[in-house]
Amino acid sequence: MEAKQKFQIAESPPKSAEYQALLRAGPRLKPLRQVHAHLIVTGCYRSRALLTKLLTLSCAAGSIAYTRRLLTTVHDPDSFLFNSLIKASSKFRFSLDTLFFYRLMLLSHVLPSTYTFTSVVKACADLASLRLGRVVHSHVLLSGYGSDSFVQAALVTFYSKCGALGAARRVFDEMPERSVVAWNSMISGYEQNGAANEALLMFSKMRESGVDPDSATFVGVLSACSQLGSLELGCWVHDYVVSNGIRVNVVLATSLINMFSRCGDVMRARAVFDSTNEGNVIAWTAMISGYGMHGYGVQAMEIFHRMKACNLVPNRVTFVAVLSACAHAGLVDEGRRIFTSMREEYGLVPGVEHHVCMVDMLGRAGLLSEAYQFIKELSVEELVPAVWTAMLGACKMHKNFDLGVEAAEHLISVEPQNPAHYVLLSNMYALAGRMDRVESVRNVMIQRGLKKQVGYSTIDVNNKSFLFSMGDKSHPETNEIYQYLDELMWRCKEAGYTPVPESAMHELEEEEREYALRYHSEKLAVAFGLMKTGHGMTLRIVKNLRICEDCHSAIKFISVVTNREIIIRDKLRFHHFREGSCSCLDYW
């Protein structure tokens, strides 16, 4: 009877005064220490239920060191205690400690369960540790939980986050029942690893299987649409969300803003932004970024100043978006003030990305000497290749041979395997008429096995995406496309267009240069789009590289002779071609 009473005291039922004291303390370290001291004084420290609650709350309070010390005082911890601790540490991103507790659990000969493995696999995913995760996966199989749907979903997420999409897909395909979490993990895994088309295919299969998507599904799908510039599918997602009454939280709203902005419809992005009630810096930053990439610097500044008026504190990403908007719109004075305010008003130390924006902004505006001086004042740690790349791009734009060569040679010295640097250096030599140096650079590229990145453009027509590369003849309607483009370019010449040969490869003869320029990927995509869409429809095209000067000039004329609006998203920004002019004002 005495032993039974002692056991009941030690276990302390949840409604005990001590348990209520723990609940009142909550995830706050000082009150938790006081309750801990009380448990020792009263002898209740032997209660596993109380100790388990104390451990999880101290973990939630962020004091993992205190949690680990507490654990050493527990005699013979059981499965419930270990699982509670592993789950809490994984939830609050103490991933290494999660693995430590898991190892201690195994050493204590306590068998893991499905709850154990879902948390431990999540910790491996947060660490992006493929090696450790594979070890845990082997434990899963040995313990007989290989077919557990919750563990399988966690493994799909883990492999996706580690970029092991093949392994993720194998686990996914083996699942007898696939939850929405598993589908979401697979979709986001493809999207985050640059496989946007596969992400959208997976979403299509999800719909066919009868699984209802949730807001997390749409975040992944919208990100894939953003990568591909797939406005039609993005609009469908938006309509689905609205018609099905899905709550648009700040994450989904930000995804919609990003999607509309990156797919060329900044007006709809603003409409989503205006309908968002949550005052979150992330959504405001997305809207600033959206305006910036379209060259609408004034509107970006308006959002930024409204954000400050609402007492929202801009973060580092916000400043990147604002400075980038200033760079694309030529708002140099505004950009200088904002850069200064980072440190003086908000106590933020500018990072590499902010320095790149400043060099880009000054360089685009033709202030090459100021940009060069800005670079020279950076520390060795801050002088990353991206800073010199921005400088090199500005030198090419403004045809400053001496500074351009210095920037290119510096880049080649730190990134000798990046072919883009050699191409830009070759272009700089070509602009200066130094064809001997052009040949020398080309020979170095050949010797090192470096090749220029292939340019391609995509366009969506009738919910299907079509890809074109320079001189591409893979399309079944190649002859019709080329004939249409030839006729189109003839009409442009009659309207005043002349090719810009220096944009092409310098070694080509004049006639060959014009041929190479005429069949650039964006021109082929434009021709195909004009052929396949009705009069008055806007064309939206995505190019993986920066649009060349000749194509930029030609598409301005195409917008006149066809009376169409043409929107092209290149590597750097958006170009809205309408009635013979571009939204970038030839500033890109």
Coordinates of C-alpha atoms in Angstrom, one line a residue:
M1 CA 0.0 0.0 0.0
E2 CA 2.9 2.3 0.9
A3 CA 4.7 1.5 -2.4
K4 CA 1.5 2.2 -4.3
Q5 CA 1.0 5.6 -2.6
K6 CA 4.7 6.5 -3.3
F7 CA 4.1 5.6 -7.0
Q8 CA 1.1 7.9 -7.2
I9 CA 3.0 10.7 -5.6
A10 CA 5.9 10.3 -8.0
E11 CA 3.6 10.2 -11.0
S12 CA 1.7 13.4 -10.1
P13 CA -1.5 13.4 -12.1
P14 CA -2.0 16.2 -14.6
K15 CA -4.4 18.1 -12.3
S16 CA -1.9 18.3 -9.5
A17 CA -0.8 21.7 -8.2
E18 CA 2.7 21.1 -9.6
Y19 CA 1.5 20.4 -13.1
Q20 CA -0.7 23.5 -13.0
A21 CA 2.4 25.5 -11.9
L22 CA 4.2 24.2 -15.0
L23 CA 1.4 25.2 -17.3
R24 CA 1.4 28.7 -15.7
A25 CA 5.2 29.0 -16.2
G26 CA 4.8 28.1 -19.9
P27 CA 7.9 28.4 -22.2
R28 CA 9.6 30.9 -20.0
L29 CA 13.0 29.9 -18.5
K30 CA 12.9 31.8 -15.2
P31 CA 9.5 30.6 -14.0
L32 CA 10.4 27.1 -15.2
R33 CA 13.6 27.1 -13.0
Q34 CA 11.5 28.2 -10.1
V35 CA 9.0 25.3 -10.6
H36 CA 12.0 22.9 -11.0
A37 CA 13.3 24.0 -7.7
H38 CA 9.9 23.5 -6.1
L39 CA 9.7 20.0 -7.6
I40 CA 13.1 19.1 -6.0
V41 CA 12.0 20.6 -2.6
T42 CA 8.7 18.7 -2.6
G43 CA 10.1 15.4 -3.9
C44 CA 8.0 15.6 -7.0
Y45 CA 11.2 15.6 -9.2
R46 CA 10.7 11.8 -9.5
S47 CA 7.5 12.2 -11.5
R48 CA 8.1 11.3 -15.2
A49 CA 5.0 13.2 -16.3
L50 CA 6.2 16.4 -14.6
L51 CA 9.8 16.0 -15.8
T52 CA 8.6 15.3 -19.4
K53 CA 6.5 18.5 -19.3
L54 CA 9.4 20.5 -17.8
L55 CA 11.8 19.2 -20.5
T56 CA 9.5 20.0 -23.4
L57 CA 8.7 23.5 -22.0
S58 CA 12.4 24.3 -21.4
C59 CA 13.0 23.2 -25.0
A60 CA 10.2 25.5 -26.2
A61 CA 11.8 28.3 -24.2
G62 CA 14.9 28.0 -26.3
S63 CA 17.2 26.8 -23.6
I64 CA 18.4 23.6 -25.1
A65 CA 21.5 23.5 -22.8
Y66 CA 19.2 23.6 -19.7
T67 CA 17.1 20.8 -21.3
R68 CA 20.1 18.6 -21.8
R69 CA 21.2 19.1 -18.2
L70 CA 17.7 18.3 -17.0
L71 CA 17.7 15.1 -19.0
T72 CA 20.8 13.8 -17.2
T73 CA 18.8 13.9 -13.9
V74 CA 16.1 11.6 -15.2
H75 CA 16.5 8.0 -14.1
D76 CA 15.5 5.4 -16.7
P77 CA 13.6 7.7 -19.2
D78 CA 10.8 6.0 -21.0
S79 CA 9.6 6.0 -24.6
F80 CA 7.0 8.8 -24.0
L81 CA 9.7 11.1 -22.5
F82 CA 12.1 10.5 -25.3
N83 CA 9.5 11.0 -28.0
S84 CA 8.2 14.2 -26.4
L85 CA 11.7 15.6 -26.2
I86 CA 12.6 14.5 -29.8
K87 CA 9.4 16.0 -31.1
A88 CA 9.9 19.3 -29.2
S89 CA 13.5 19.7 -30.2
S90 CA 12.7 19.0 -33.8
K91 CA 9.8 21.4 -33.8
F92 CA 11.9 24.2 -32.5
R93 CA 14.8 23.6 -34.9
F94 CA 17.3 22.2 -32.4
S95 CA 18.0 19.6 -35.1
L96 CA 21.5 18.4 -33.8
D97 CA 20.0 17.9 -30.4
T98 CA 17.1 15.9 -31.8
L99 CA 19.7 13.5 -33.2
F100 CA 21.5 13.5 -29.9
F101 CA 18.3 12.6 -28.0
Y102 CA 17.6 9.9 -30.7
R103 CA 21.0 8.4 -30.2
L104 CA 20.6 8.4 -26.4
M105 CA 17.2 6.7 -26.9
L106 CA 18.8 3.9 -28.8
L107 CA 21.6 3.6 -26.3
S108 CA 19.0 3.3 -23.5
H109 CA 17.4 0.4 -25.4
V110 CA 14.1 2.3 -25.8
L111 CA 12.4 1.3 -29.1
P112 CA 11.6 4.1 -31.5
S113 CA 8.1 4.5 -32.9
T114 CA 6.5 6.3 -35.9
Y115 CA 6.5 9.5 -33.8
T116 CA 10.2 9.1 -33.2
F117 CA 11.0 8.7 -36.9
T118 CA 8.9 11.5 -38.2
S119 CA 10.6 14.0 -35.9
V120 CA 14.1 12.6 -36.5
V121 CA 13.7 12.5 -40.3
K122 CA 12.5 16.1 -40.1
A123 CA 15.6 17.1 -38.2
C124 CA 17.8 15.5 -40.9
A125 CA 15.8 17.5 -43.5
D126 CA 16.3 20.7 -41.6
L127 CA 20.1 20.0 -41.5
A128 CA 20.0 18.9 -45.2
S129 CA 22.2 16.0 -44.1
L130 CA 21.7 13.3 -46.7
R131 CA 24.2 11.0 -45.0
L132 CA 22.5 11.0 -41.6
G133 CA 19.1 10.8 -43.2
R134 CA 20.0 7.7 -45.1
V135 CA 21.2 6.1 -41.8
V136 CA 17.9 7.0 -40.2
H137 CA 16.0 5.6 -43.2
S138 CA 17.8 2.3 -42.7
H139 CA 16.7 2.3 -39.1
V140 CA 13.1 2.9 -40.3
L141 CA 13.2 -0.1 -42.5
L142 CA 14.9 -2.3 -39.8
S143 CA 12.2 -1.2 -37.2
G144 CA 9.4 -2.1 -39.6
Y145 CA 8.1 1.4 -40.2
G146 CA 9.0 1.5 -43.9
S147 CA 5.3 1.5 -44.9
D148 CA 4.0 4.0 -42.3
S149 CA 2.4 6.8 -44.3
F150 CA 3.6 9.5 -41.8
V151 CA 7.2 8.3 -41.9
Q152 CA 7.1 8.0 -45.7
A153 CA 5.8 11.6 -46.0
A154 CA 8.6 12.8 -43.8
L155 CA 11.2 10.8 -45.9
V156 CA 9.8 12.4 -49.1
T157 CA 10.3 15.8 -47.6
F158 CA 13.7 14.9 -46.4
Y159 CA 15.0 13.6 -49.8
S160 CA 13.4 16.6 -51.6
K161 CA 15.1 19.1 -49.4
C162 CA 18.4 17.4 -49.9
G163 CA 18.0 17.5 -53.7
A164 CA 17.8 13.7 -54.0
L165 CA 14.6 13.8 -56.1
G166 CA 15.1 10.3 -57.4
A167 CA 15.1 8.8 -53.9
A168 CA 12.1 11.1 -52.9
R169 CA 10.1 9.9 -55.9
R170 CA 10.9 6.2 -55.1
V171 CA 9.6 6.6 -51.6
F172 CA 6.6 8.5 -52.9
D173 CA 5.7 5.9 -55.5
E174 CA 5.9 3.1 -52.9
M175 CA 3.3 4.8 -50.7
P176 CA 0.0 2.9 -50.7
E177 CA -1.9 6.0 -49.7
R178 CA -0.5 9.5 -50.5
S179 CA -1.5 12.3 -48.1
V180 CA -1.7 15.9 -49.2
V181 CA 1.5 16.4 -47.2
A182 CA 3.3 13.8 -49.4
W183 CA 2.0 15.4 -52.6
N184 CA 3.1 18.9 -51.4
S185 CA 6.5 17.6 -50.5
M186 CA 7.0 16.2 -53.9
I187 CA 5.7 19.3 -55.7
S188 CA 7.8 21.7 -53.6
G189 CA 10.8 19.4 -54.0
Y190 CA 10.7 19.5 -57.7
E191 CA 10.1 23.3 -57.7
Q192 CA 12.9 24.1 -55.3
N193 CA 15.3 22.1 -57.3
G194 CA 14.6 23.9 -60.5
A195 CA 12.3 21.2 -62.0
A196 CA 9.2 23.4 -62.4
N197 CA 7.7 21.4 -65.2
E198 CA 7.9 18.2 -63.1
A199 CA 6.3 20.1 -60.2
L200 CA 3.3 21.1 -62.4
L201 CA 3.0 17.5 -63.8
M202 CA 2.9 16.2 -60.2
F203 CA 0.2 18.7 -59.4
S204 CA -1.8 17.5 -62.4
K205 CA -1.4 13.9 -61.1
M206 CA -2.5 15.0 -57.7
R207 CA -5.7 16.4 -59.1
E208 CA -6.3 13.3 -61.1
S209 CA -5.9 11.1 -57.9
G210 CA -8.7 13.0 -56.2
V211 CA -6.6 14.6 -53.4
D212 CA -7.8 18.1 -52.6
P213 CA -4.9 20.7 -52.7
D214 CA -4.5 23.0 -49.7
S215 CA -2.7 26.4 -49.4
A216 CA 0.7 24.7 -49.1
T217 CA 0.1 23.0 -52.4
F218 CA -0.7 26.2 -54.1
V219 CA 2.4 27.9 -52.7
G220 CA 4.6 25.3 -54.5
V221 CA 2.5 25.4 -57.7
L222 CA 2.6 29.2 -57.8
S223 CA 6.4 29.1 -57.3
A224 CA 6.7 26.7 -60.3
C225 CA 4.5 29.0 -62.4
S226 CA 6.8 31.9 -61.4
Q227 CA 9.8 30.0 -62.7
L228 CA 8.2 29.2 -66.0
G229 CA 6.2 32.4 -66.5
S230 CA 3.0 30.3 -66.7
L231 CA 0.4 33.0 -66.2
E232 CA -2.6 30.9 -67.4
L233 CA -2.1 28.2 -64.7
G234 CA -1.3 30.9 -62.1
C235 CA -4.6 32.6 -62.9
W236 CA -6.4 29.3 -62.6
V237 CA -4.9 28.8 -59.2
H238 CA -5.9 32.2 -58.1
D239 CA -9.5 31.7 -59.3
Y240 CA -9.6 28.2 -57.6
V241 CA -8.5 29.8 -54.3
V242 CA -11.1 32.5 -54.5
S243 CA -14.0 30.3 -55.6
N244 CA -13.3 27.6 -53.0
G245 CA -13.0 30.1 -50.1
I246 CA -9.4 29.1 -49.3
R247 CA -8.0 31.5 -46.7
V248 CA -5.3 33.6 -48.3
N249 CA -2.7 33.8 -45.5
V250 CA 0.4 35.9 -45.9
V251 CA 2.5 33.1 -47.4
L252 CA -0.1 32.3 -50.1
A253 CA -0.7 36.0 -50.7
T254 CA 3.1 36.6 -51.2
S255 CA 3.2 33.6 -53.6
L256 CA 0.4 35.1 -55.6
I257 CA 2.1 38.5 -55.7
N258 CA 5.4 36.9 -56.8
M259 CA 3.7 34.8 -59.4
F260 CA 1.7 37.6 -61.0
S261 CA 4.8 39.9 -60.9
R262 CA 7.2 37.3 -62.4
C263 CA 4.6 36.3 -65.1
G264 CA 4.3 39.9 -66.3
D265 CA 0.9 41.0 -64.7
V266 CA 2.0 43.5 -62.1
M267 CA -1.5 45.0 -62.0
R268 CA -3.0 41.8 -60.7
A269 CA -0.1 41.5 -58.3
R270 CA -1.1 44.9 -56.9
A271 CA -4.7 43.8 -56.7
V272 CA -3.7 40.8 -54.5
F273 CA -1.5 43.0 -52.4
D274 CA -4.3 45.6 -51.8
S275 CA -6.7 42.8 -50.8
T276 CA -4.2 41.5 -48.2
N277 CA -5.2 42.5 -44.7
E278 CA -2.1 41.1 -42.8
G279 CA 0.5 43.8 -42.4
N280 CA 3.5 41.6 -43.0
V281 CA 6.9 42.8 -44.3
I282 CA 7.3 39.8 -46.6
A283 CA 4.2 40.7 -48.7
W284 CA 5.2 44.4 -48.9
T285 CA 8.7 43.4 -50.0
A286 CA 7.3 41.1 -52.7
M287 CA 5.3 44.0 -54.1
I288 CA 8.3 46.3 -54.1
S289 CA 10.3 43.6 -55.8
G290 CA 7.5 43.1 -58.4
Y291 CA 7.5 46.8 -59.3
G292 CA 11.3 46.9 -59.4
M293 CA 11.7 44.0 -61.9
H294 CA 9.2 45.7 -64.2
G295 CA 11.1 49.0 -64.0
Y296 CA 8.3 50.8 -62.1
G297 CA 10.7 52.5 -59.6
V298 CA 8.3 55.3 -58.6
Q299 CA 5.6 52.8 -57.6
A300 CA 8.2 50.7 -55.7
M301 CA 9.2 53.8 -53.8
E302 CA 5.5 54.5 -53.0
I303 CA 5.1 51.1 -51.5
F304 CA 8.3 51.4 -49.5
H305 CA 7.3 54.8 -48.0
R306 CA 3.8 53.5 -47.3
M307 CA 5.4 50.5 -45.5
K308 CA 7.4 52.8 -43.3
A309 CA 4.4 55.0 -42.6
C310 CA 2.6 51.8 -41.4
N311 CA 5.4 51.3 -38.8
L312 CA 6.6 48.1 -40.6
V313 CA 10.3 47.7 -40.3
P314 CA 12.0 46.8 -43.6
N315 CA 14.4 43.9 -43.4
R316 CA 17.5 43.1 -45.4
V317 CA 15.6 41.5 -48.2
T318 CA 13.4 44.6 -48.4
F319 CA 16.4 46.8 -49.0
V320 CA 17.7 44.5 -51.7
A321 CA 14.3 44.9 -53.5
V322 CA 14.2 48.7 -53.1
L323 CA 17.8 49.1 -54.3
S324 CA 17.2 46.8 -57.2
A325 CA 14.1 48.9 -58.1
C326 CA 16.2 52.0 -58.0
A327 CA 18.9 50.4 -60.2
H328 CA 16.3 49.4 -62.9
A329 CA 14.6 52.7 -62.9
G330 CA 17.7 54.9 -62.7
L331 CA 16.7 56.5 -59.3
V332 CA 20.3 57.1 -58.2
D333 CA 19.7 59.8 -55.6
E334 CA 16.9 57.8 -54.0
G335 CA 19.0 54.7 -54.0
R336 CA 21.9 56.5 -52.3
R337 CA 19.6 57.7 -49.5
I338 CA 18.0 54.3 -49.0
F339 CA 21.5 52.6 -48.8
T340 CA 22.6 55.2 -46.2
S341 CA 19.4 54.7 -44.2
M342 CA 20.1 51.0 -43.8
R343 CA 22.8 51.7 -41.2
E344 CA 21.7 55.1 -39.9
E345 CA 18.0 54.5 -39.4
Y346 CA 17.7 50.7 -39.0
G347 CA 21.2 49.6 -37.7
L348 CA 21.5 47.1 -40.6
V349 CA 25.0 46.5 -41.9
P350 CA 24.8 46.3 -45.7
G351 CA 25.7 42.8 -47.1
V352 CA 27.1 41.5 -50.4
E353 CA 23.7 41.7 -52.1
H354 CA 23.3 45.4 -51.2
H355 CA 26.8 46.2 -52.5
V356 CA 26.0 44.4 -55.8
C357 CA 22.8 46.5 -56.1
M358 CA 24.7 49.8 -55.5
V359 CA 27.4 48.9 -58.1
D360 CA 24.6 47.9 -60.5
M361 CA 22.7 51.1 -59.9
L362 CA 25.7 53.4 -60.3
G363 CA 27.0 51.5 -63.3
R364 CA 23.7 51.4 -65.2
A365 CA 23.4 55.2 -64.7
G366 CA 26.9 55.6 -66.3
L367 CA 28.6 56.6 -63.1
L368 CA 31.3 54.1 -63.7
S369 CA 34.0 56.0 -61.7
E370 CA 31.8 56.2 -58.7
A371 CA 30.9 52.5 -59.0
Y372 CA 34.6 51.7 -59.3
Q373 CA 35.4 53.8 -56.2
F374 CA 32.6 52.1 -54.3
I375 CA 34.2 48.7 -55.2
K376 CA 37.7 49.8 -54.1
E377 CA 36.3 50.8 -50.6
L378 CA 34.9 47.3 -50.0
S379 CA 36.8 44.8 -47.8
V380 CA 38.4 41.7 -49.2
E381 CA 35.5 39.6 -47.7
E382 CA 32.9 41.9 -49.4
L383 CA 34.6 41.8 -52.8
V384 CA 32.7 38.8 -54.1
P385 CA 32.5 37.9 -57.9
A386 CA 28.9 39.3 -58.1
V387 CA 30.2 42.8 -57.4
W388 CA 32.7 42.6 -60.3
T389 CA 30.0 41.0 -62.5
A390 CA 27.7 44.0 -62.0
M391 CA 30.7 46.3 -62.8
L392 CA 31.5 44.4 -66.0
G393 CA 27.9 44.5 -67.2
A394 CA 27.9 48.3 -66.7
C395 CA 31.2 48.7 -68.6
K396 CA 29.8 46.7 -71.5
M397 CA 26.6 48.8 -71.5
H398 CA 28.6 52.0 -71.6
K399 CA 31.5 50.7 -73.7
N400 CA 34.2 51.4 -71.2
F401 CA 37.0 49.2 -72.4
D402 CA 39.6 49.7 -69.7
L403 CA 37.4 49.2 -66.7
G404 CA 35.6 46.4 -68.4
V405 CA 38.8 44.4 -69.1
E406 CA 40.0 44.9 -65.5
A407 CA 36.7 43.6 -64.1
A408 CA 36.6 40.6 -66.5
E409 CA 40.2 39.7 -65.8
H410 CA 39.5 39.9 -62.1
L411 CA 36.5 37.6 -62.4
I412 CA 38.4 35.1 -64.5
S413 CA 41.1 35.0 -61.8
V414 CA 38.6 34.1 -59.1
E415 CA 36.1 32.0 -61.2
P416 CA 38.2 30.5 -64.0
Q417 CA 35.5 27.9 -64.8
N418 CA 32.7 30.4 -65.4
P419 CA 32.3 30.7 -69.2
A420 CA 30.2 33.9 -68.9
H421 CA 33.2 35.9 -67.8
Y422 CA 35.2 34.9 -70.9
V423 CA 32.3 35.8 -73.2
L424 CA 32.0 39.3 -71.6
L425 CA 35.7 39.8 -71.8
S426 CA 35.7 38.7 -75.5
N427 CA 32.9 41.2 -76.1
M428 CA 34.8 44.0 -74.5
Y429 CA 37.8 43.2 -76.7
A430 CA 35.6 43.1 -79.8
L431 CA 34.1 46.5 -78.9
A432 CA 37.6 47.9 -78.7
G433 CA 38.6 46.3 -82.1
R434 CA 41.1 44.0 -80.4
M435 CA 40.3 41.0 -82.5
D436 CA 43.6 39.4 -81.6
R437 CA 42.6 39.4 -78.0
V438 CA 39.1 38.0 -79.0
E439 CA 40.8 35.0 -80.6
S440 CA 43.1 34.6 -77.6
V441 CA 40.1 34.5 -75.2
R442 CA 38.2 32.0 -77.4
N443 CA 41.3 29.7 -77.5
V444 CA 41.5 29.7 -73.7
M445 CA 37.8 28.7 -73.6
I446 CA 38.4 25.9 -76.0
Q447 CA 41.4 24.7 -74.0
R448 CA 39.5 24.7 -70.8
G449 CA 36.4 23.0 -72.3
L450 CA 34.2 26.0 -71.6
K451 CA 31.1 26.7 -73.6
K452 CA 28.8 29.7 -73.7
Q453 CA 25.4 29.1 -72.1
V454 CA 22.7 28.3 -74.6
G455 CA 20.0 30.9 -74.8
Y456 CA 16.3 29.8 -75.0
S457 CA 12.9 31.4 -74.8
T458 CA 9.6 29.9 -73.8
I459 CA 6.0 31.0 -74.6
D460 CA 2.7 29.6 -73.4
V461 CA -0.1 29.1 -76.0
N462 CA -3.4 27.4 -75.2
N463 CA -2.1 26.1 -71.8
K464 CA 0.9 24.5 -73.4
S465 CA 4.6 25.7 -73.1
F466 CA 6.8 25.9 -76.2
L467 CA 10.6 26.3 -76.1
F468 CA 12.8 27.8 -78.8
S469 CA 16.6 28.2 -79.1
M470 CA 18.6 30.1 -81.7
G471 CA 18.2 28.6 -85.2
D472 CA 15.8 26.0 -83.7
K473 CA 14.3 23.7 -86.3
S474 CA 12.7 21.1 -83.9
H475 CA 9.2 22.5 -84.1
P476 CA 6.9 20.7 -86.5
E477 CA 5.9 24.1 -88.0
T478 CA 9.4 25.3 -88.4
N479 CA 9.0 26.3 -92.1
E480 CA 5.9 28.3 -91.4
I481 CA 7.5 30.0 -88.3
Y482 CA 10.6 31.0 -90.3
Q483 CA 8.7 32.2 -93.2
Y484 CA 6.4 34.3 -90.9
L485 CA 9.5 35.7 -89.2
D486 CA 11.2 36.6 -92.4
E487 CA 8.1 38.5 -93.6
L488 CA 7.8 40.1 -90.2
M489 CA 11.5 41.3 -90.2
W490 CA 11.0 42.7 -93.7
R491 CA 8.0 44.8 -92.5
C492 CA 10.2 46.0 -89.6
K493 CA 12.9 47.0 -92.0
E494 CA 10.4 49.0 -94.0
A495 CA 9.4 50.7 -90.7
G496 CA 13.1 51.7 -90.0
Y497 CA 14.6 48.7 -88.3
T498 CA 18.3 48.0 -88.9
P499 CA 20.1 45.0 -87.4
V500 CA 22.7 45.6 -84.6
P501 CA 25.5 43.2 -85.7
E502 CA 27.8 43.7 -82.7
S503 CA 25.3 41.8 -80.6
A504 CA 26.1 38.6 -82.4
M505 CA 29.2 36.5 -82.4
H506 CA 32.1 38.7 -83.7
E507 CA 33.7 36.0 -86.0
L508 CA 30.6 35.8 -88.3
E509 CA 30.6 37.5 -91.7
E510 CA 28.1 40.3 -92.1
E511 CA 25.5 38.2 -93.9
E512 CA 25.9 35.4 -91.4
R513 CA 25.5 37.9 -88.5
E514 CA 22.2 39.1 -89.8
Y515 CA 21.0 35.4 -90.1
A516 CA 22.1 34.6 -86.6
L517 CA 20.4 37.7 -85.2
R518 CA 17.2 37.1 -87.1
Y519 CA 16.7 33.6 -85.6
H520 CA 17.4 34.4 -82.0
S521 CA 15.2 32.4 -79.6
E522 CA 13.0 35.4 -78.5
K523 CA 12.3 36.3 -82.2
L524 CA 11.2 32.8 -82.9
A525 CA 9.0 32.7 -79.8
V526 CA 7.5 36.1 -80.8
A527 CA 6.8 34.9 -84.4
F528 CA 5.1 31.7 -83.1
G529 CA 3.0 33.6 -80.6
L530 CA 1.8 36.0 -83.2
M531 CA 0.9 33.1 -85.5
K532 CA -1.0 31.3 -82.9
T533 CA -2.9 34.0 -81.0
G534 CA -5.7 36.3 -81.9
H535 CA -5.3 40.0 -82.7
G536 CA -5.0 42.2 -79.6
M537 CA -3.7 39.4 -77.3
T538 CA -0.6 40.2 -75.3
L539 CA 2.4 37.9 -75.8
R540 CA 4.4 36.8 -72.7
I541 CA 7.8 35.3 -73.2
V542 CA 10.5 34.1 -70.8
K543 CA 14.2 34.1 -71.8
N544 CA 16.9 32.5 -69.7
L545 CA 19.6 35.1 -70.7
R546 CA 19.7 38.9 -71.0
I547 CA 17.9 40.0 -74.1
C548 CA 20.4 41.2 -76.7
E549 CA 20.5 44.7 -78.1
D550 CA 19.3 43.7 -81.6
C551 CA 16.3 41.7 -80.3
H552 CA 15.4 44.6 -78.1
S553 CA 15.4 47.0 -81.0
A554 CA 13.6 44.5 -83.3
I555 CA 10.8 43.8 -80.9
K556 CA 10.0 47.5 -80.5
F557 CA 9.4 47.6 -84.2
I558 CA 7.4 44.3 -84.1
S559 CA 5.1 45.9 -81.5
V560 CA 4.4 48.7 -84.0
V561 CA 3.9 46.7 -87.2
T562 CA 1.6 44.1 -85.5
N563 CA -0.1 46.5 -83.0
R564 CA 0.6 44.0 -80.2
E565 CA 1.9 44.3 -76.7
I566 CA 4.8 42.0 -76.1
I567 CA 6.2 41.3 -72.6
I568 CA 9.6 39.6 -72.3
R569 CA 11.1 38.5 -69.0
D570 CA 14.8 38.1 -69.4
K571 CA 17.5 37.2 -66.8
L572 CA 17.5 40.7 -65.4
R573 CA 14.1 42.2 -65.6
F574 CA 10.8 42.7 -67.6
H575 CA 10.4 44.5 -70.9
H576 CA 7.0 45.7 -71.9
F577 CA 7.1 46.5 -75.6
R578 CA 4.2 48.7 -76.8
E579 CA 3.8 51.0 -79.8
G580 CA 7.5 51.1 -80.5
S581 CA 8.8 51.7 -77.0
C582 CA 9.9 49.6 -74.1
S583 CA 9.1 50.1 -70.4
C584 CA 12.8 49.9 -69.6
L585 CA 13.4 53.1 -71.7
D586 CA 16.4 51.2 -73.2
Y587 CA 17.9 51.1 -69.7
W588 CA 18.7 47.5 -69.0

